[in-house]
XYZ file of C-alpha atoms in Angstrom:
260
model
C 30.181 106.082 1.861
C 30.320 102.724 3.773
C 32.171 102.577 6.863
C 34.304 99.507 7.406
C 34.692 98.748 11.253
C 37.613 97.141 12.634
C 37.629 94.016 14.864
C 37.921 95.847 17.932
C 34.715 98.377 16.727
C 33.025 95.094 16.483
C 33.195 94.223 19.500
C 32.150 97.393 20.831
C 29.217 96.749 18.667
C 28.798 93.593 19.631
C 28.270 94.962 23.160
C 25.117 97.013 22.587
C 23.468 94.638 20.040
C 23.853 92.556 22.887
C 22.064 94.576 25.731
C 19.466 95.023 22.702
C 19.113 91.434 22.748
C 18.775 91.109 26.324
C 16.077 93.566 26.746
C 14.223 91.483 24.058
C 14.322 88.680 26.097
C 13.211 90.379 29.117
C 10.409 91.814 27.311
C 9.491 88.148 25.709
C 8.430 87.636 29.677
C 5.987 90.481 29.663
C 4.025 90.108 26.569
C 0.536 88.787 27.176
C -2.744 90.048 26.495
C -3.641 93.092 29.097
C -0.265 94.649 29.094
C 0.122 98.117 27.166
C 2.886 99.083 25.017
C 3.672 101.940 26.970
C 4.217 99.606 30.166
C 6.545 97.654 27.682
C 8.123 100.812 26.609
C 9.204 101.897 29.953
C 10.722 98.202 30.937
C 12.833 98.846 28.031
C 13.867 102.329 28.948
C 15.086 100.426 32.082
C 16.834 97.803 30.962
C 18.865 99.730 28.482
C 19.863 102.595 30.976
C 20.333 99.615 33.899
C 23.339 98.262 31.067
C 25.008 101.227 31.106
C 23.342 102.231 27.556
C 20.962 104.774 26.245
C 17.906 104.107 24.051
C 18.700 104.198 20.308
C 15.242 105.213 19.164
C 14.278 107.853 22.174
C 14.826 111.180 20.623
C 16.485 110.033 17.245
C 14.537 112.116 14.256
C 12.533 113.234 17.336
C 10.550 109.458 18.209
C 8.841 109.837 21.545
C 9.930 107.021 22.702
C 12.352 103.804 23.316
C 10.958 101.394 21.471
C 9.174 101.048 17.837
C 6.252 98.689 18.509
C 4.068 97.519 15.523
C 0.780 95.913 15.919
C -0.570 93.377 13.505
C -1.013 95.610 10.333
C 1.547 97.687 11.399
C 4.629 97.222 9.604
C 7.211 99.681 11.345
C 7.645 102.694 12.770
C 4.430 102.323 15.753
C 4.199 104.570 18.743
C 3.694 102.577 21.964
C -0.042 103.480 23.058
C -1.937 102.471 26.448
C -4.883 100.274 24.623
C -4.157 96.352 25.699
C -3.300 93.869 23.952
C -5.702 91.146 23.394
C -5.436 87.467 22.614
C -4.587 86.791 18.737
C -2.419 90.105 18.148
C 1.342 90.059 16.949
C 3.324 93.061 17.774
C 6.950 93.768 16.520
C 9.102 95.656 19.026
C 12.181 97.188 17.515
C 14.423 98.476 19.796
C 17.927 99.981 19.941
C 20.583 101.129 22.081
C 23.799 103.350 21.785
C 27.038 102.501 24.195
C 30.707 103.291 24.058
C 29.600 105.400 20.430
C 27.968 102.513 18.663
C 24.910 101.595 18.153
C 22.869 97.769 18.137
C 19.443 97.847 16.837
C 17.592 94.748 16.550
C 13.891 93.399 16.205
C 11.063 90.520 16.861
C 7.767 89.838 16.288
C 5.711 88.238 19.025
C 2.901 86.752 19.100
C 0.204 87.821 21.792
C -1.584 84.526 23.120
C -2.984 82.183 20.744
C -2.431 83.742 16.815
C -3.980 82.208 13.661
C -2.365 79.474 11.847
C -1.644 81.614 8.778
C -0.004 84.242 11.323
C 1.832 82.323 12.886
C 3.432 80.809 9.081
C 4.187 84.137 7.879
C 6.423 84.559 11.551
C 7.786 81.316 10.923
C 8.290 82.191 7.007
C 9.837 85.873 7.731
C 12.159 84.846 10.506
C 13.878 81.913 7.493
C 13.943 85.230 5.637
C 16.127 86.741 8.003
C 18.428 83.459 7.857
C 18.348 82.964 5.086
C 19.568 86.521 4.274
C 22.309 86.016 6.767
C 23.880 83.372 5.046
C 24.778 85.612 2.139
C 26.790 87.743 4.183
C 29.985 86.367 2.914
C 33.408 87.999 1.498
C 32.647 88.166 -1.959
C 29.064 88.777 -2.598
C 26.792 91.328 -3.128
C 24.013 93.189 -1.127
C 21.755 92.082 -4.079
C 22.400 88.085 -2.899
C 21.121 89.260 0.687
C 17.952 90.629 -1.022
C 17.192 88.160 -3.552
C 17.512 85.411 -0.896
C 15.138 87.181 1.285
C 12.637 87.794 -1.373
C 12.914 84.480 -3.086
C 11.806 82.928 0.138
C 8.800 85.511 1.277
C 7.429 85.829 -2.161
C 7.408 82.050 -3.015
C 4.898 82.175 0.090
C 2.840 84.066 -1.671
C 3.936 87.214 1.034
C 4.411 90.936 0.090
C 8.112 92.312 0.663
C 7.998 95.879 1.312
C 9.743 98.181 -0.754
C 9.661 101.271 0.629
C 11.638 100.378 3.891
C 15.053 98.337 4.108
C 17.947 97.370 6.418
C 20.607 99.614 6.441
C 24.542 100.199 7.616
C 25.054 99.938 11.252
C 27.894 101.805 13.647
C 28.274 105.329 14.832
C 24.887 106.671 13.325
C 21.608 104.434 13.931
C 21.378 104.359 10.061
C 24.421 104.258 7.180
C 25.497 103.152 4.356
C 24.589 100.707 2.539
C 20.681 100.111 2.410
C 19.941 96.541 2.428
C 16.649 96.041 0.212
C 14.439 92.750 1.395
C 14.198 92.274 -2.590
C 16.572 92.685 -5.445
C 19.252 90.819 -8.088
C 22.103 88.653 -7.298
C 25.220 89.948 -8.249
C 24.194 93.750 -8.034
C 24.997 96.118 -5.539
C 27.830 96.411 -2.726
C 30.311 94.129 -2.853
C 30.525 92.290 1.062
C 33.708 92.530 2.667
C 35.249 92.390 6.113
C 34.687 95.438 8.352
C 31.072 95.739 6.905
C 28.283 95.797 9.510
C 24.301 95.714 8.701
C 21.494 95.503 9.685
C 19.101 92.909 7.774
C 15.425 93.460 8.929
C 12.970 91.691 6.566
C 9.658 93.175 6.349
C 7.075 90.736 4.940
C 3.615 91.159 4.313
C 0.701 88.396 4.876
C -1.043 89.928 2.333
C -0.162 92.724 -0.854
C 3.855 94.743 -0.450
C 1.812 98.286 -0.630
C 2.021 100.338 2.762
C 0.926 103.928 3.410
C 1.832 105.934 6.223
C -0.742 107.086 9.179
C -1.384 110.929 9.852
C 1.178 110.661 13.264
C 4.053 110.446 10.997
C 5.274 107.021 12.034
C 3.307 104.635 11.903
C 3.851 102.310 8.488
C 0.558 100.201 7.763
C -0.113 97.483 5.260
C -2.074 98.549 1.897
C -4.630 95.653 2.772
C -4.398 96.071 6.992
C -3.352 91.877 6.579
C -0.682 91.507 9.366
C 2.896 92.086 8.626
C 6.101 90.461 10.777
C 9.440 91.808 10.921
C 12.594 90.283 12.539
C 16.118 91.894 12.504
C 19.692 91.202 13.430
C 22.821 92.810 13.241
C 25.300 91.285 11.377
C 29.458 91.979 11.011
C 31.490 90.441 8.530
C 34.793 89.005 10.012
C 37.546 87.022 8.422
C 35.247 86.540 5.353
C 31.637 84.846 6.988
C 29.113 86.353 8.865
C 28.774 87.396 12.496
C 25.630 88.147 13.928
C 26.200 90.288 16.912
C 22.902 90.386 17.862
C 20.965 86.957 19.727
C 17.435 85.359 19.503
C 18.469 83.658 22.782
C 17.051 85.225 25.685
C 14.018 85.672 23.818
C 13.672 81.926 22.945
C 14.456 81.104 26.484
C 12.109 83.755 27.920
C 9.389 82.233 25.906
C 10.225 78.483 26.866
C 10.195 79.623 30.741
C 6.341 81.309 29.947
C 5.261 77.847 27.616
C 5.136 79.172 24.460
């Protein structure tokens, strides 16, 4: 059963994907080669709680900790660990938050130092997924136009969309209906109408779509261990068009300020 918010939910929502965003942006500051995801981790923790929020991920289905951060082949799903990380690495930092009952739960992929060319594409390439998905989010259409416009895009890359993971409904509960598959038809599945609020997270592969999960339970890895990049927003529908709730911004100008 979907759950359609009203305007005033929205903005509630709009409030933590918001401090989400924020502690994106301060953690776009902090990412360099000799830091540990833990260290990263426990900024978060801060920043969340310093908003007036709680972590989204800490505890939920019993995750150890605040954020889910993803290193090169790692798709989703990573425990932050104390090993550094080194010149030429991505990492993909999910992170979520829960204030005033709702939840925001966004994600980016960032690149540690120096990546390769073809790395640095398939960010490029995954992150025009995500827009590209956005801009089906319209009165009218389907879930299946968001997919298909995501996996148009990544697959005529030559990229592999996962299959086995997808976006998903967004509000009281971290995770509700609908799913929102990176691949699929137009025309097929939930129709898109105000009051609907998702989460579209593609998950794109350098190299094959096959993943397989590591013996801690979490961890998602690709089939070939080629990188994988993952970017997400959260995303209302209001009078008819899109809203994304969630920001790129402070990232972008966190980044700027450190000259990448």
């Amino acid at each position: 059963m979907i759950h359609y918010k009203s305007k005033e939910e929205i903005e509630l929502m709009r409030e933590s994907a918001q401090i989400v965003s924020k502690t994106l942006g301060v953690l776009a500051a902090e990412v360099k080669p000799g830091v540990t995801p833990l260290q990263l981790d426990a900024i978060a923790e801060t920043c969340i709680r310093d908003h007036g929020a709680v972590p989204g991920f800490l505890g939920l289905y019993d995750f150890p900790n605040t954020l889910c951060m993803s290193l090169n082949e790692q798709v989703v799903h990573g425990i932050p660990g104390d090993k550094p990380l080194q010149e030429g690495d991505v990492i993909s930092i999910d992170c979520g938050a829960l204030k005033n009952g709702f939840y925001g739960d966004h994600a980016y992929t960032f690149e540690v130092g120096e990546v390769a060319p073809e790395v640095k594409q398939l960010l490029k390439v995954t992150k025009e997924c995500l827009d590209l998905g956005i801009a089906q989010v319209k009165k009218g259409n389907r879930i299946g136009d968001v997919s298909f416009a995501i996996q148009q895009h990544a697959e005529k890359h030559g990229y592999g969309v996962v299959r086995e993971l997808v976006g998903h409904g967004l509000g009281k509960k971290m995770h509700e209906s609908p799913e929102v598959p990176n691949f699929g038809k137009r025309g097929r599945g939930p129709l898109i109408k105000d009051g609907l609020v998702i989460a579209i997270e593609p998950m794109i592969n350098l190299g094959t779509k096959d993943v397989r999960q590591l013996s801690d339970g979490w961890t998602i890895i690709t089939g070939d261990k080629k990188p994988s990049a993952h970017f997400e927003h959260d995303v209302a529908v209001v009078d008819g068009k899109a809203d994304v709730l969630s920001t790129f911004d402070y990232i972008e100008e966190a980044l700027k300020k450190v000259g990448v």
